[in-house]
Amino acid sequence: MFARGAVGPPRLGRREQASENPRGRSADGEKRQKIRDVYVGRPFEGLADEPEWIALRELVPAASAPLKLAPDLVERYGDRPVILATVLPMAWPAMTKPDGRVFIGLQRHVQSGDVSRDLAVALQCALDTPTGQTVNIPALPGVGPRLQDVIVNAPLDITVHTGFEFWLEDNATDDPNVRASLERANASIFPTVRLSAAPATYWCRVTDRAHVRLVLGDDEDRALDALSRLSAGGGLLLGDNTKFAGMFRAHGLLAPVWDLPLEVEAEEWEAPVAEFTKRYAEALAVNEPLTAAERRSKQGLLGRLQPLR
């Protein structure tokens, strides 16, 4: 039913197939080494804040968090500041600043089957790029260190932003072209608030509705069973006038979504989310097989499951 997040057998990615000519040779006739794209169902598994990494990649428009380089990279490059960003200008995978800071972007156009490896390559390429210069990154990263190998594994200190000013140098908005570009980017951001009642939980308001979306850090089969128990017992909602909208499956974990009244502000959902988290933990601890009603609820939940990655 669900992938378990293990590394599957290597498979040739579509991007690679498109880039290879039928004879597997470059334009000058030399034989090229094929780069195989390996799919990893849970690329952030093993990181201290796996659900938060997924939320920043899939749910949050503008946020950042500082990262620390692994000790061997500090020895090689020095203790350079590294900033994780939800998205960078033009969805670049990475950029460097004249002051030596390195930014890596989670939301990008080109990616392989292993997001963790993509991010590690983006970081490595940025560290090898002169400060302030454009970072060139291969479409397929090949075999090598993953994100878990190149940063210190620690909880993320996340800042949710109302705009993308954190991209820019001081006084950059004095340039009217930069200011106009920033205004266009900021116009795409919907209001988002990180809730403290549960990890990887975000309230947002989009067009005519509001949502709470969270990423559950548990094995998805167990998480689905727990949600099924709650659904059968009437414990899945966050309160009156709320609706369970369904779930995303993102990078091997489940992300349930609730529709909420538009006029109620984010802070009003802290207590309902905390109460749901308690009910969910209790349901997760149950080891008995699902009852008939719970199995029916499970089928209903599966019908509202949408894969993101």
CSV table of C-alpha atoms in Angstrom, one decimal:
chain,number,residue,atom,x,y,z
A,1,MET,CA,0.0,0.0,0.0
A,2,PHE,CA,2.7,2.5,1.0
A,3,ALA,CA,6.4,2.6,0.4
A,4,ARG,CA,8.5,2.1,3.5
A,5,GLY,CA,11.1,4.7,2.6
A,6,ALA,CA,13.9,2.2,1.8
A,7,VAL,CA,16.2,2.9,-1.1
A,8,GLY,CA,14.7,1.0,-4.0
A,9,PRO,CA,16.6,-0.6,-6.9
A,10,PRO,CA,18.4,1.8,-9.0
A,11,ARG,CA,16.4,3.0,-12.0
A,12,LEU,CA,17.2,5.2,-15.0
A,13,GLY,CA,15.6,8.6,-14.5
A,14,ARG,CA,13.6,10.2,-17.3
A,15,ARG,CA,15.9,13.2,-17.4
A,16,GLU,CA,18.9,10.9,-17.9
A,17,GLN,CA,17.1,9.0,-20.7
A,18,ALA,CA,16.4,12.3,-22.5
A,19,SER,CA,20.0,13.5,-22.2
A,20,GLU,CA,21.6,10.4,-23.5
A,21,ASN,CA,21.9,9.9,-27.2
A,22,PRO,CA,21.2,6.4,-28.5
A,23,ARG,CA,24.8,5.5,-28.7
A,24,GLY,CA,25.6,6.9,-25.2
A,25,ARG,CA,28.2,9.2,-26.6
A,26,SER,CA,28.8,12.9,-26.2
A,27,ALA,CA,28.8,15.4,-29.1
A,28,ASP,CA,32.5,14.9,-29.7
A,29,GLY,CA,32.1,11.1,-30.0
A,30,GLU,CA,33.6,10.2,-26.7
A,31,LYS,CA,31.8,7.6,-24.6
A,32,ARG,CA,30.1,9.1,-21.6
A,33,GLN,CA,29.7,7.6,-18.2
A,34,LYS,CA,26.0,7.0,-17.4
A,35,ILE,CA,24.6,8.5,-14.3
A,36,ARG,CA,21.9,6.5,-12.7
A,37,ASP,CA,19.0,8.1,-10.8
A,38,VAL,CA,18.2,6.3,-7.6
A,39,TYR,CA,14.8,6.8,-6.0
A,40,VAL,CA,14.7,7.3,-2.2
A,41,GLY,CA,11.1,7.3,-0.7
A,42,ARG,CA,12.1,9.0,2.6
A,43,PRO,CA,15.0,11.2,1.7
A,44,PHE,CA,15.0,13.1,5.0
A,45,GLU,CA,14.8,10.0,7.2
A,46,GLY,CA,17.4,10.1,10.0
A,47,LEU,CA,17.4,13.9,10.3
A,48,ALA,CA,16.4,15.2,13.7
A,49,ASP,CA,13.4,17.2,12.2
A,50,GLU,CA,12.3,15.0,9.3
A,51,PRO,CA,8.7,16.3,9.3
A,52,GLU,CA,9.9,19.9,9.4
A,53,TRP,CA,12.1,19.3,6.4
A,54,ILE,CA,9.1,18.0,4.5
A,55,ALA,CA,6.9,20.8,5.6
A,56,LEU,CA,9.3,23.4,4.5
A,57,ARG,CA,9.7,21.7,1.1
A,58,GLU,CA,6.0,21.1,0.4
A,59,LEU,CA,3.8,23.3,2.6
A,60,VAL,CA,5.5,26.6,3.5
A,61,PRO,CA,6.1,29.4,1.0
A,62,ALA,CA,8.7,31.5,2.8
A,63,ALA,CA,10.9,30.3,5.6
A,64,SER,CA,14.6,29.9,6.5
A,65,ALA,CA,16.7,28.0,9.0
A,66,PRO,CA,20.5,28.1,9.7
A,67,LEU,CA,22.5,24.9,9.2
A,68,LYS,CA,25.9,23.9,10.5
A,69,LEU,CA,28.4,22.2,8.2
A,70,ALA,CA,29.7,18.8,9.2
A,71,PRO,CA,33.2,18.9,10.9
A,72,ASP,CA,35.0,17.6,7.9
A,73,LEU,CA,33.6,20.3,5.7
A,74,VAL,CA,34.4,22.9,8.3
A,75,GLU,CA,38.0,21.7,8.2
A,76,ARG,CA,38.0,22.2,4.4
A,77,TYR,CA,36.0,25.3,3.9
A,78,GLY,CA,35.9,27.0,7.3
A,79,ASP,CA,32.8,27.5,9.4
A,80,ARG,CA,30.8,29.3,6.7
A,81,PRO,CA,27.2,30.3,7.5
A,82,VAL,CA,24.7,28.1,5.6
A,83,ILE,CA,21.0,29.1,5.4
A,84,LEU,CA,18.3,26.7,4.4
A,85,ALA,CA,15.5,28.4,2.5
A,86,THR,CA,12.2,27.2,1.3
A,87,VAL,CA,12.8,28.7,-2.1
A,88,LEU,CA,15.5,31.0,-3.7
A,89,PRO,CA,15.2,33.5,-6.6
A,90,MET,CA,14.2,31.7,-9.8
A,91,ALA,CA,14.0,28.5,-7.7
A,92,TRP,CA,17.8,28.2,-7.8
A,93,PRO,CA,19.2,25.2,-5.9
A,94,ALA,CA,21.8,27.3,-4.2
A,95,MET,CA,23.5,30.7,-4.2
A,96,THR,CA,26.4,32.3,-2.5
A,97,LYS,CA,26.7,35.8,-1.1
A,98,PRO,CA,29.7,38.2,-1.2
A,99,ASP,CA,30.1,37.9,2.6
A,100,GLY,CA,30.6,34.1,2.3
A,101,ARG,CA,27.1,33.0,3.2
A,102,VAL,CA,25.7,30.0,1.4
A,103,PHE,CA,21.9,29.5,0.7
A,104,ILE,CA,20.4,26.2,-0.4
A,105,GLY,CA,16.8,26.0,-1.6
A,106,LEU,CA,14.4,23.2,-0.9
A,107,GLN,CA,11.9,24.0,-3.6
A,108,ARG,CA,13.6,23.8,-7.0
A,109,HIS,CA,12.8,23.0,-10.6
A,110,VAL,CA,15.3,20.2,-11.3
A,111,GLN,CA,15.6,17.3,-9.0
A,112,SER,CA,16.6,13.6,-9.0
A,113,GLY,CA,15.0,10.7,-7.2
A,114,ASP,CA,16.9,11.4,-4.0
A,115,VAL,CA,16.2,14.9,-2.7
A,116,SER,CA,18.8,14.5,0.1
A,117,ARG,CA,21.6,13.8,-2.4
A,118,ASP,CA,20.4,16.8,-4.5
A,119,LEU,CA,20.7,19.1,-1.5
A,120,ALA,CA,24.2,17.7,-0.6
A,121,VAL,CA,25.4,18.4,-4.1
A,122,ALA,CA,23.9,21.9,-4.1
A,123,LEU,CA,25.7,22.6,-0.9
A,124,GLN,CA,29.0,21.2,-2.1
A,125,CYS,CA,28.9,23.1,-5.4
A,126,ALA,CA,28.1,26.3,-3.5
A,127,LEU,CA,31.0,25.8,-1.2
A,128,ASP,CA,33.3,25.3,-4.2
A,129,THR,CA,32.0,28.4,-6.0
A,130,PRO,CA,33.7,31.8,-5.4
A,131,THR,CA,31.6,34.0,-3.1
A,132,GLY,CA,29.0,36.0,-4.8
A,133,GLN,CA,29.2,34.0,-8.1
A,134,THR,CA,26.5,31.9,-9.8
A,135,VAL,CA,26.5,28.2,-8.6
A,136,ASN,CA,26.4,25.6,-11.3
A,137,ILE,CA,24.8,22.3,-10.3
A,138,PRO,CA,24.3,19.1,-12.3
A,139,ALA,CA,20.8,17.9,-13.1
A,140,LEU,CA,21.6,14.4,-11.8
A,141,PRO,CA,24.0,14.2,-8.8
A,142,GLY,CA,25.3,10.7,-9.1
A,143,VAL,CA,26.6,8.7,-6.1
A,144,GLY,CA,28.1,10.5,-3.1
A,145,PRO,CA,27.4,12.1,0.3
A,146,ARG,CA,23.8,12.9,1.2
A,147,LEU,CA,22.4,15.7,3.3
A,148,GLN,CA,22.7,13.6,6.4
A,149,ASP,CA,26.5,13.4,5.8
A,150,VAL,CA,27.3,17.1,5.1
A,151,ILE,CA,25.5,18.9,7.9
A,152,VAL,CA,25.3,18.6,11.7
A,153,ASN,CA,22.1,16.7,12.5
A,154,ALA,CA,20.2,19.0,14.8
A,155,PRO,CA,16.7,20.4,15.1
A,156,LEU,CA,15.8,23.3,12.8
A,157,ASP,CA,15.5,26.8,14.1
A,158,ILE,CA,12.8,27.9,11.7
A,159,THR,CA,11.8,31.5,10.9
A,160,VAL,CA,8.7,31.9,8.8
A,161,HIS,CA,8.8,35.1,6.7
A,162,THR,CA,6.1,37.3,5.3
A,163,GLY,CA,8.3,38.2,2.4
A,164,PHE,CA,11.5,37.2,0.6
A,165,GLU,CA,13.7,40.1,1.8
A,166,PHE,CA,15.9,37.6,3.6
A,167,TRP,CA,17.3,36.8,0.1
A,168,LEU,CA,18.8,40.3,-0.3
A,169,GLU,CA,21.8,42.3,0.7
A,170,ASP,CA,21.3,45.5,2.7
A,171,ASN,CA,20.0,48.4,0.5
A,172,ALA,CA,19.4,46.0,-2.4
A,173,THR,CA,15.8,47.3,-2.7
A,174,ASP,CA,17.1,50.7,-3.6
A,175,ASP,CA,17.3,49.3,-7.1
A,176,PRO,CA,13.8,49.7,-8.7
A,177,ASN,CA,14.2,46.5,-10.7
A,178,VAL,CA,15.1,44.5,-7.6
A,179,ARG,CA,12.2,46.1,-5.7
A,180,ALA,CA,9.7,45.3,-8.5
A,181,SER,CA,10.9,41.7,-8.6
A,182,LEU,CA,10.7,41.4,-4.9
A,183,GLU,CA,7.1,42.8,-4.9
A,184,ARG,CA,6.1,40.2,-7.4
A,185,ALA,CA,7.6,37.4,-5.4
A,186,ASN,CA,6.0,38.6,-2.2
A,187,ALA,CA,2.6,38.8,-3.8
A,188,SER,CA,2.7,35.0,-4.3
A,189,ILE,CA,3.0,34.3,-0.5
A,190,PHE,CA,-0.1,33.3,1.3
A,191,PRO,CA,-0.2,34.1,5.1
A,192,THR,CA,1.4,31.3,7.0
A,193,VAL,CA,2.0,30.8,10.7
A,194,ARG,CA,3.9,28.0,12.4
A,195,LEU,CA,1.9,26.5,15.3
A,196,SER,CA,3.7,25.4,18.5
A,197,ALA,CA,1.1,22.8,19.6
A,198,ALA,CA,2.7,20.1,17.4
A,199,PRO,CA,5.8,19.7,15.3
A,200,ALA,CA,5.7,20.6,11.6
A,201,THR,CA,2.2,22.2,11.9
A,202,TYR,CA,1.3,25.2,9.9
A,203,TRP,CA,-1.8,27.4,9.6
A,204,CYS,CA,-2.3,29.2,6.4
A,205,ARG,CA,-5.0,31.3,4.7
A,206,VAL,CA,-5.5,30.9,0.9
A,207,THR,CA,-8.1,32.8,-1.1
A,208,ASP,CA,-11.5,32.0,0.5
A,209,ARG,CA,-10.4,29.4,3.1
A,210,ALA,CA,-7.9,28.6,5.8
A,211,HIS,CA,-6.1,25.4,6.6
A,212,VAL,CA,-4.1,23.6,9.3
A,213,ARG,CA,-1.6,21.2,7.7
A,214,LEU,CA,0.9,19.1,9.6
A,215,VAL,CA,3.4,16.4,8.8
A,216,LEU,CA,3.2,13.3,11.0
A,217,GLY,CA,6.6,11.8,11.8
A,218,ASP,CA,5.5,8.2,12.3
A,219,ASP,CA,5.6,5.3,10.0
A,220,GLU,CA,2.8,5.9,7.5
A,221,ASP,CA,1.0,2.6,7.9
A,222,ARG,CA,0.8,3.1,11.7
A,223,ALA,CA,-0.1,6.8,11.2
A,224,LEU,CA,-2.9,5.8,8.9
A,225,ASP,CA,-4.3,3.2,11.3
A,226,ALA,CA,-4.2,5.8,14.1
A,227,LEU,CA,-6.1,8.3,11.9
A,228,SER,CA,-8.6,5.6,11.0
A,229,ARG,CA,-9.3,4.9,14.6
A,230,LEU,CA,-9.9,8.6,15.2
A,231,SER,CA,-12.1,8.9,12.2
A,232,ALA,CA,-14.3,6.0,13.3
A,233,GLY,CA,-14.5,7.4,16.8
A,234,GLY,CA,-15.4,11.0,15.7
A,235,GLY,CA,-12.0,12.3,16.9
A,236,LEU,CA,-10.5,13.5,13.6
A,237,LEU,CA,-11.9,17.0,13.5
A,238,LEU,CA,-10.3,20.1,15.1
A,239,GLY,CA,-13.6,21.5,16.3
A,240,ASP,CA,-16.9,22.9,15.2
A,241,ASN,CA,-17.1,24.2,11.6
A,242,THR,CA,-13.9,22.3,10.7
A,243,LYS,CA,-13.6,19.7,8.0
A,244,PHE,CA,-11.0,17.0,7.5
A,245,ALA,CA,-10.0,17.8,3.9
A,246,GLY,CA,-7.7,14.8,3.3
A,247,MET,CA,-4.0,13.9,3.3
A,248,PHE,CA,-0.9,14.3,1.3
A,249,ARG,CA,1.7,11.6,1.1
A,250,ALA,CA,5.0,13.5,1.0
A,251,HIS,CA,8.4,11.9,1.0
A,252,GLY,CA,7.2,8.9,2.8
A,253,LEU,CA,5.2,10.6,5.6
A,254,LEU,CA,1.5,11.6,5.9
A,255,ALA,CA,0.4,15.2,6.0
A,256,PRO,CA,-3.3,15.6,7.0
A,257,VAL,CA,-5.1,18.8,6.1
A,258,TRP,CA,-8.1,20.5,7.7
A,259,ASP,CA,-10.4,23.2,6.3
A,260,LEU,CA,-11.1,25.9,8.8
A,261,PRO,CA,-13.3,29.0,9.2
A,262,LEU,CA,-11.7,31.8,7.3
A,263,GLU,CA,-12.3,34.4,10.1
A,264,VAL,CA,-10.6,32.5,12.9
A,265,GLU,CA,-6.9,33.5,13.3
A,266,ALA,CA,-4.0,31.2,13.7
A,267,GLU,CA,-3.4,31.4,17.4
A,268,GLU,CA,-7.0,30.2,18.0
A,269,TRP,CA,-6.0,26.7,16.7
A,270,GLU,CA,-3.2,26.0,19.1
A,271,ALA,CA,-5.5,24.4,21.7
A,272,PRO,CA,-7.5,22.3,19.1
A,273,VAL,CA,-4.3,21.1,17.5
A,274,ALA,CA,-2.8,20.2,20.9
A,275,GLU,CA,-6.0,18.2,21.8
A,276,PHE,CA,-5.8,16.4,18.4
A,277,THR,CA,-2.2,15.6,19.0
A,278,LYS,CA,-3.1,13.9,22.3
A,279,ARG,CA,-5.9,11.9,20.7
A,280,TYR,CA,-3.6,10.9,17.9
A,281,ALA,CA,-0.8,9.7,20.3
A,282,GLU,CA,-3.4,7.6,22.2
A,283,ALA,CA,-4.7,6.0,18.9
A,284,LEU,CA,-1.1,5.4,17.8
A,285,ALA,CA,-0.4,3.4,20.9
A,286,VAL,CA,-3.2,1.0,20.3
A,287,ASN,CA,-1.9,-2.3,18.9
A,288,GLU,CA,-5.1,-4.3,18.4
A,289,PRO,CA,-6.3,-4.9,14.8
A,290,LEU,CA,-8.7,-2.4,13.3
A,291,THR,CA,-12.4,-3.0,13.9
A,292,ALA,CA,-14.8,-3.2,11.0
A,293,ALA,CA,-15.8,0.4,11.5
A,294,GLU,CA,-12.1,1.5,11.6
A,295,ARG,CA,-11.3,-0.5,8.4
A,296,ARG,CA,-14.2,1.3,6.6
A,297,SER,CA,-12.8,4.6,7.9
A,298,LYS,CA,-9.4,3.6,6.6
A,299,GLN,CA,-10.8,3.0,3.1
A,300,GLY,CA,-12.4,6.4,3.2
A,301,LEU,CA,-9.1,8.1,4.2
A,302,LEU,CA,-7.3,6.3,1.4
A,303,GLY,CA,-9.7,7.7,-1.1
A,304,ARG,CA,-8.7,11.2,0.0
A,305,LEU,CA,-5.0,10.5,-0.1
A,306,GLN,CA,-3.0,12.5,-2.7
A,307,PRO,CA,0.7,11.9,-3.3
A,308,LEU,CA,3.0,14.8,-3.5
A,309,ARG,CA,6.3,13.0,-3.8
